[in-house]
Coordinates of C-alpha atoms and ligand atoms in Angstrom, one line a residue:
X1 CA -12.4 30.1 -15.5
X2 CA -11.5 26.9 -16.7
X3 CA -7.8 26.0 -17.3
X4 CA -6.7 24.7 -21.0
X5 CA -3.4 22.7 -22.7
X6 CA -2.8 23.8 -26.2
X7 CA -0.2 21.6 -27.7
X8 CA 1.4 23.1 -31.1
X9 CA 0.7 26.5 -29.0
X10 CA 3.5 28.1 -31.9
X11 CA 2.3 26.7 -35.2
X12 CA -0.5 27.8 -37.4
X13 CA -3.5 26.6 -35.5
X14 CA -2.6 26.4 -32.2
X15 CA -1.6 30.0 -32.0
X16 CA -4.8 31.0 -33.8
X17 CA -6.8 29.0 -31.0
X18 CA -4.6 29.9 -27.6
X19 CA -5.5 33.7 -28.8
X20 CA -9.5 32.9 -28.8
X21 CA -9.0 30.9 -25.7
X22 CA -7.4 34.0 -23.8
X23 CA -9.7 36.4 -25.5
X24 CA -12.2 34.1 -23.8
X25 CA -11.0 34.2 -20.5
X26 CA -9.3 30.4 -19.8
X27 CA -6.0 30.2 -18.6
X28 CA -4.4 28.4 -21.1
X29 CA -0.4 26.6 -21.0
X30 CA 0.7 26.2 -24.5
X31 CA 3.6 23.6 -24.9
X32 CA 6.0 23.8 -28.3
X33 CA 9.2 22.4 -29.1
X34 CA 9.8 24.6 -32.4
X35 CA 9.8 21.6 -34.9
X36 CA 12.3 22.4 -38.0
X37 CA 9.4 21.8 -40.6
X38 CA 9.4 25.8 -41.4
X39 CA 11.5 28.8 -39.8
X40 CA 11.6 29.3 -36.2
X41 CA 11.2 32.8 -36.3
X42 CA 7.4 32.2 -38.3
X43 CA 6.8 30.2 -34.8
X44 CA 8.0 33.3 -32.4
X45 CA 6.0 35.7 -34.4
X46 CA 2.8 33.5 -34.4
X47 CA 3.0 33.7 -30.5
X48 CA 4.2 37.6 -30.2
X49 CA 0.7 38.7 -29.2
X50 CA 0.0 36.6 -26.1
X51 CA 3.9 35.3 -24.8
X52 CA 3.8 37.7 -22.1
X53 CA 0.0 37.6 -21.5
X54 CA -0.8 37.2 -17.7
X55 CA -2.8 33.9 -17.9
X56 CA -0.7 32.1 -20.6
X57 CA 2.4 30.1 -19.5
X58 CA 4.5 29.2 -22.0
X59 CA 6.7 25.5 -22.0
X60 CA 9.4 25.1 -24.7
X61 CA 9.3 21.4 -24.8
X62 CA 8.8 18.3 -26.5
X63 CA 5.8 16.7 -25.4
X64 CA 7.8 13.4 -25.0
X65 CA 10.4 15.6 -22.6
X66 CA 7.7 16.5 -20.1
X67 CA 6.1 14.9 -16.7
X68 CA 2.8 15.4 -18.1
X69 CA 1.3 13.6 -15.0
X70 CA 2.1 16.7 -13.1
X71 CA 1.6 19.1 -15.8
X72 CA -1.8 18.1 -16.2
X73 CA -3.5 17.7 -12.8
X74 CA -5.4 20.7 -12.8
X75 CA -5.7 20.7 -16.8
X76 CA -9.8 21.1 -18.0
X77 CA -9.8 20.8 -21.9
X78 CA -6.2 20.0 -23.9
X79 CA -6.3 21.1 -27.5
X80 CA -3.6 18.7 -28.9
X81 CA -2.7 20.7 -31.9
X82 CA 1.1 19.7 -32.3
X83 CA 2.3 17.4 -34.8
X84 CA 4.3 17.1 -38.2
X85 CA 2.2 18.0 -40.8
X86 CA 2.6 17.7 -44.4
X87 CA 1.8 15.3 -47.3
X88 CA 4.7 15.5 -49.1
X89 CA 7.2 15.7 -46.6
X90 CA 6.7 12.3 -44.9
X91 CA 8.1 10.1 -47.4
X92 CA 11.2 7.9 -47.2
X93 CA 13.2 8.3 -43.8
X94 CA 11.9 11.3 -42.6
X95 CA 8.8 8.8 -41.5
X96 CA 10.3 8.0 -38.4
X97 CA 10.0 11.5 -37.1
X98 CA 5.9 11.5 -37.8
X99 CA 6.0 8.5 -36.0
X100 CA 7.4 10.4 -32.9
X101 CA 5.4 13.4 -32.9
X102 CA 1.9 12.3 -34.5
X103 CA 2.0 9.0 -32.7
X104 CA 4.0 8.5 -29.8
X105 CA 3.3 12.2 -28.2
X106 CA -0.4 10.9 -28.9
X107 CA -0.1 7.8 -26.9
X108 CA 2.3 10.1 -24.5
X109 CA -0.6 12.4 -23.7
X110 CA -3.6 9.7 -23.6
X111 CA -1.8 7.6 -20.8
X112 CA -1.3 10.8 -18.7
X113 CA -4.9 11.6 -19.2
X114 CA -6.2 8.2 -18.0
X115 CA -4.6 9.3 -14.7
X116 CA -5.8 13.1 -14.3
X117 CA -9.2 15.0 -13.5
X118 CA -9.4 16.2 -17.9
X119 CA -12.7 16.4 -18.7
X120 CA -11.7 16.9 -22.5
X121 CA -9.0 16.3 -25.1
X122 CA -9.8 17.5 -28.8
X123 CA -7.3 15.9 -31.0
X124 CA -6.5 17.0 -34.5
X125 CA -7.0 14.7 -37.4
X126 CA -7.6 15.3 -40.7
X127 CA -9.4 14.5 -43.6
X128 CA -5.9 12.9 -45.0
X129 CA -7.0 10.0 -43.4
X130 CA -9.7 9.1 -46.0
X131 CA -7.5 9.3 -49.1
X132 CA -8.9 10.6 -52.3
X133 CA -12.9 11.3 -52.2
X134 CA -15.1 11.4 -54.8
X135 CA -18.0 13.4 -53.3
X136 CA -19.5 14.3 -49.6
X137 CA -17.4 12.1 -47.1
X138 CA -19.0 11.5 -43.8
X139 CA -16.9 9.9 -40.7
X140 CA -18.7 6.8 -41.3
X141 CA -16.6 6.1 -44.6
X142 CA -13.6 3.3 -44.5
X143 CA -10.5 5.3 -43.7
X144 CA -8.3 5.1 -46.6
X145 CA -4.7 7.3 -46.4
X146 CA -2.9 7.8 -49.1
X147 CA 0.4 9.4 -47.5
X148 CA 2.4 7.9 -44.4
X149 CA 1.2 11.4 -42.7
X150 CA -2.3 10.4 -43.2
X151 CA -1.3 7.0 -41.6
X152 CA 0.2 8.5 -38.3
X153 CA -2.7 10.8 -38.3
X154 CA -5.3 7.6 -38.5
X155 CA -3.0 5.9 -36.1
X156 CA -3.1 8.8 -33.4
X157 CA -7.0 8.6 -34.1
X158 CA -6.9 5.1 -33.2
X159 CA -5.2 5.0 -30.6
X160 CA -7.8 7.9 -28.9
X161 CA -10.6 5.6 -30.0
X162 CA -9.0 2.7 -27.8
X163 CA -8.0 5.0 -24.8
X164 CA -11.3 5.7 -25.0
X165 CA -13.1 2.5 -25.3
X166 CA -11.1 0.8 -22.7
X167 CA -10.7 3.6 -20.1
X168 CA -13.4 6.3 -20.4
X169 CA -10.3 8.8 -21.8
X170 CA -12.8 11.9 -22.7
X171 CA -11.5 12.5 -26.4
X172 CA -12.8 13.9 -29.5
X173 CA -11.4 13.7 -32.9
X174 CA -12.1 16.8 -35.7
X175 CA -10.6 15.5 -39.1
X176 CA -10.0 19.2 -40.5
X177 CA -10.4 20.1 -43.9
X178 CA -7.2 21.9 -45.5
X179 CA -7.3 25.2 -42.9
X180 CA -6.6 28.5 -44.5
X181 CA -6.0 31.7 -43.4
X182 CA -3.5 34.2 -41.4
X183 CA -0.3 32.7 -40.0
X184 CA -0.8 29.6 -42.5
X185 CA 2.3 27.5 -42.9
X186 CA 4.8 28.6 -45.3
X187 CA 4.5 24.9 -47.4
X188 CA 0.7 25.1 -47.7
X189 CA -0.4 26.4 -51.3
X190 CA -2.2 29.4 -50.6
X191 CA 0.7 30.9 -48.5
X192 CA 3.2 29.8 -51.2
X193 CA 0.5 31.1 -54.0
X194 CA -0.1 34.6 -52.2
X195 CA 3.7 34.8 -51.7
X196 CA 5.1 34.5 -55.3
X197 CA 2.8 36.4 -57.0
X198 CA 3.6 39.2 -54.8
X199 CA 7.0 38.7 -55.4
X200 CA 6.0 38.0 -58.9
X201 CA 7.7 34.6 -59.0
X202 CA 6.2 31.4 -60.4
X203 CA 3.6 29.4 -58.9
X204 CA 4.3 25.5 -58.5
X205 CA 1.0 24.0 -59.5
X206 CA 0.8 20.0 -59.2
X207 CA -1.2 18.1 -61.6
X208 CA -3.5 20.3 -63.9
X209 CA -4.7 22.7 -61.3
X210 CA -8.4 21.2 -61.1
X211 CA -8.0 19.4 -58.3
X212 CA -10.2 20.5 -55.4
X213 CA -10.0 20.8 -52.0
X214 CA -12.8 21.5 -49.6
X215 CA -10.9 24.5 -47.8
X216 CA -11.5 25.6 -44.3
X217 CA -10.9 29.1 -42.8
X218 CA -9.2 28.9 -39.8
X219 CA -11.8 30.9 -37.1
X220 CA -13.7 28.4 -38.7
X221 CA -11.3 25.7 -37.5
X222 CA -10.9 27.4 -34.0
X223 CA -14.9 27.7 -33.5
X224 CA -15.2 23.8 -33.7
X225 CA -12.3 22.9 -31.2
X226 CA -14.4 25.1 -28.6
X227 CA -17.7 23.5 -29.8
X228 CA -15.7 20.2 -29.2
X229 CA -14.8 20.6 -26.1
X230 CA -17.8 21.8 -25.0
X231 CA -20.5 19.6 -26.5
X232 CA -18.3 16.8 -28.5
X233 CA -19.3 13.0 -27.4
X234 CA -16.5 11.4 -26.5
X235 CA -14.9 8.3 -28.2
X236 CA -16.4 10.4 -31.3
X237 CA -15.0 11.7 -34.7
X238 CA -16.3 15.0 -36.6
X239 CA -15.4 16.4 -39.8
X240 CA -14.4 19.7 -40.1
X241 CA -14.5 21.9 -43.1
X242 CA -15.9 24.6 -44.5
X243 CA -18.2 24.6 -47.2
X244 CA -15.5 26.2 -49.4
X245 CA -14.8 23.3 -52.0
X246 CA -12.9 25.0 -54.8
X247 CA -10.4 23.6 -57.4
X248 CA -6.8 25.3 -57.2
X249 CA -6.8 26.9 -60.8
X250 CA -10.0 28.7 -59.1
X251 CA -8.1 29.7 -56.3
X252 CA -5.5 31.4 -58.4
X253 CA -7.7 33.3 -60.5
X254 CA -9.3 34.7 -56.9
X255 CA -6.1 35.5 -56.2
X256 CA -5.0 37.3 -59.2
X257 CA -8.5 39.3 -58.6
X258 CA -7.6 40.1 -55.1
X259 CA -4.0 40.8 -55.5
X260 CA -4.7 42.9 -59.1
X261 CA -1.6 41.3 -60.3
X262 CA -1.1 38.3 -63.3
X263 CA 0.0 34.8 -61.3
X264 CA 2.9 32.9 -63.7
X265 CA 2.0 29.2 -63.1
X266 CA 4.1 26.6 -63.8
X267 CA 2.4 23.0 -63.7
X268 CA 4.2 20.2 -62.1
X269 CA 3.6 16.4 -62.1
X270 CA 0.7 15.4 -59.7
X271 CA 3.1 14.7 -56.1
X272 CA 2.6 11.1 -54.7
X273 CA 0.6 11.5 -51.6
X274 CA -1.7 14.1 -52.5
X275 CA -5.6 13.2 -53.3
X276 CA -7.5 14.6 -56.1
X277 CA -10.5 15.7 -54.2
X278 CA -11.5 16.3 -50.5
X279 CA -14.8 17.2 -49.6
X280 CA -16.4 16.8 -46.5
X281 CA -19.8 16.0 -45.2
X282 CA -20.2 18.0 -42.2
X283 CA -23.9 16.8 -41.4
X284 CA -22.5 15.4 -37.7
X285 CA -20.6 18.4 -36.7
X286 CA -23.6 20.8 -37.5
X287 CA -26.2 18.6 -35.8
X288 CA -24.2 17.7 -32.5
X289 CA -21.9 20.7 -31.8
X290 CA -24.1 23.2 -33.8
X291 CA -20.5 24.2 -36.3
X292 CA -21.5 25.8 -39.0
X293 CA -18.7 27.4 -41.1
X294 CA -19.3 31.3 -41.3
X295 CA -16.2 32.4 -44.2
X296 CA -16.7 32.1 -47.5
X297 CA -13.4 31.6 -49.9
X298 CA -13.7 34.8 -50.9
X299 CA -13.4 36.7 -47.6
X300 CA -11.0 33.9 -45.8
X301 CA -8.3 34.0 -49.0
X302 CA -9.2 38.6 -48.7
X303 CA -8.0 38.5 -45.0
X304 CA -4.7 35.6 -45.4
X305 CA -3.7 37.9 -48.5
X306 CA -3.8 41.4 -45.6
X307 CA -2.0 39.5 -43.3
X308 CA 1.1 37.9 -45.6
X309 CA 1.2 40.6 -47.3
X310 CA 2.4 42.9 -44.4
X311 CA 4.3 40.7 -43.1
X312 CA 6.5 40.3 -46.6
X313 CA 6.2 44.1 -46.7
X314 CA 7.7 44.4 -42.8
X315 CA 10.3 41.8 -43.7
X316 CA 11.5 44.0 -46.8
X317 CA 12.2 46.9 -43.7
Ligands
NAD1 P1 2.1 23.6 -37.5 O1 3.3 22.9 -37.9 O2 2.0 25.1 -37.8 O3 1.9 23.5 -35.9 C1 2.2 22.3 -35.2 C2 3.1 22.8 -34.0 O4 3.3 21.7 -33.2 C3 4.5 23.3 -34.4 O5 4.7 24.6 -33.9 C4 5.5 22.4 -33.8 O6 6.7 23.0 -33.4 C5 4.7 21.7 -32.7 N1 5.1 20.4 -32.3 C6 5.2 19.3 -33.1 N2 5.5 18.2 -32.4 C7 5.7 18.6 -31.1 C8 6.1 17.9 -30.0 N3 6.4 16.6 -30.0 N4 6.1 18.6 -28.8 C9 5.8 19.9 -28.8 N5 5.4 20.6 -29.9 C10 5.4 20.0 -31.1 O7 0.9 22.8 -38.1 P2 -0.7 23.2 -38.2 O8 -1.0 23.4 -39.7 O9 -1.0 24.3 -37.2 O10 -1.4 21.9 -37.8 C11 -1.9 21.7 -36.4 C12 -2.5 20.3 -36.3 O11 -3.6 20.2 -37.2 C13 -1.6 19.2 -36.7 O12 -1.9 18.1 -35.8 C14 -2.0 18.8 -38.1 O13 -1.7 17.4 -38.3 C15 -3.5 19.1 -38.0 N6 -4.1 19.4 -39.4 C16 -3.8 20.6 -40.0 C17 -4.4 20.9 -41.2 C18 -4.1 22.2 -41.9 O14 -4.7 22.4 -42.9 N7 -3.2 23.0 -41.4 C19 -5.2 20.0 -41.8 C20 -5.5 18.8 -41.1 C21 -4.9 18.5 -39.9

């Protein structure tokens, strides 16, 4: 069975994925350095049910503190997951650190690769590196961030693009589509929306609620990093999202439905950095990996509300 590298193995998608890898058989190292962007204990939880699983190694590391050379000579398919995410947190000084982990580690990882048998490396991007979009966005459209994030997100995807063009480096980018589901991060808005109204504390709404998003659930998000690696062309970009596009008021009234309790929203100014609409065109991934997103809002926001809430339940213990 093949061997995998999972970087971001802790956070919100790279734990989801490293448990569908094992479940699937690969062998899979997962590499985290526990990033401060939310609680360290979020991170040891998300990997609780695999740590100690006989074909997952665990490294506690920044990527820039490793001999990847070594690490990745008998390394099939990386997943490179691990970054700083976050819109509205990459203002002002705190850029310099996006710079280290969404570009440098990028850079990091591609020059190892050029020197090692990986027949794959699926990198994360995101649809942040369009900007605002007024309808269906396919890959073909002028990349347009409007958040340093997005920048060093469009700046790791170039970067794979040259590596690529100029030494064969097999890498695919997915530009997700805001991911959703259990284990999200505590600063995305459906975590912080599910969260207060169960503890029946105001919901921080920014602009007038009826901006939209075109929302992915996260098995979703998983499916197409195996689809990736398996039949992605590399030098190649994909969009990634989920058929799901709902505006946030819409989201909260789901919620309220869902939860059976009253949401108390208070609206905010509109946050610089943050697009009005996202919406993805996913003709490419369907036709050449065969992704077709299988959760509706519905039953994605049914199972994120399960899981939080038992773990805000177990936390009250
Ligand atoms: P997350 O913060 O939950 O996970 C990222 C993990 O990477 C963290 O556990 C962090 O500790 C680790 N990490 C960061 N820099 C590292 C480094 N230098 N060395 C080792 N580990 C490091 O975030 P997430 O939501 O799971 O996002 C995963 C990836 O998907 C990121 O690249 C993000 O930019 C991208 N993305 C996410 C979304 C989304 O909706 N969640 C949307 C678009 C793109």
């Amino acid at each position: 069975m093949k061997k995998v590298l999972v970087t971001g193995c802790a956070g919100f998608i790279g734990s989801s994925l490293t448990e569908v890898l094992l479940a699937r058989g690969y062998h899979v190292t997962g590499i985290d350095c526990f990033t401060d962007n939310y609680a360290h204990w979020m991170k040891q939880k998300n990997i609780l049910s695999f740590v100690h699983h006989p074909r997952f190694r665990f490294i506690r590391s920044d990527l820039q503190s490793i001999d990847l050379n070594v690490l990745l000579q008998d390394i099939h398919y990386i997943f490179h997951e691990a970054a700083l995410p976050g819109v509205r947190s990459s203002w002002g000084k705190n850029f310099s650190l996006y710079v280290h982990h969404n570009i440098a580690c990028v850079q990091k990882l591609l020059e190892a690769i050029k020197e090692s048998p990986v027949e794959k490396m699926v990198y994360a991007s995101s649809s942040s590196v369009y900007g605002s979009m007024d309808g269906p966005t396919d890959e073909t459209r002028l990349p347009a961030p409007y958040s340093p994030y997005g920048v060093s997100k469009l700046a790791g995807e170039y970067l794979c693009r040259l590596y690529h063009h100029n030494f064969g480096v097999p890498v695919v980018s997915l530009r997700y589509f805001t991911v959703y589901g259990p284990k999200q991060r505590p600063d995305m808005a459906f975590h912080r929306f599910i969260r207060n109204i169960w503890k029946g504390k105001p919901i921080k709404l920014y602009g007038d609620g009826r901006q939209t998003r075109d929302f992915t659930y996260i098995q979703d998000a998983v499916t197409a990093n195996l689809l990736a690696a398996e039949k992605g062309r590399p030098g190649e970009i994909y969009n990634i999202g989920g058929s799901s596009k709902i505006e946030l008021i819409q989201v909260i009234q789901l919620l309220e439905s869902i939860m059976n309790r009253k949401a108390k929203v208070s609206f905010e100014p509109v946050q610089p950095g943050d697009p009005k609409h996202t919406w993805a065109d996913i003709s490419k991934a369907r036709s050449e990996l065969g992704y077709l997103p299988s959760f509706p809002i519905e039953k994605g926001l049914q199972q994120q509300v399960s899981h939080l809430i038992e773990m805000l339940e177990e936390d009250k213990r």
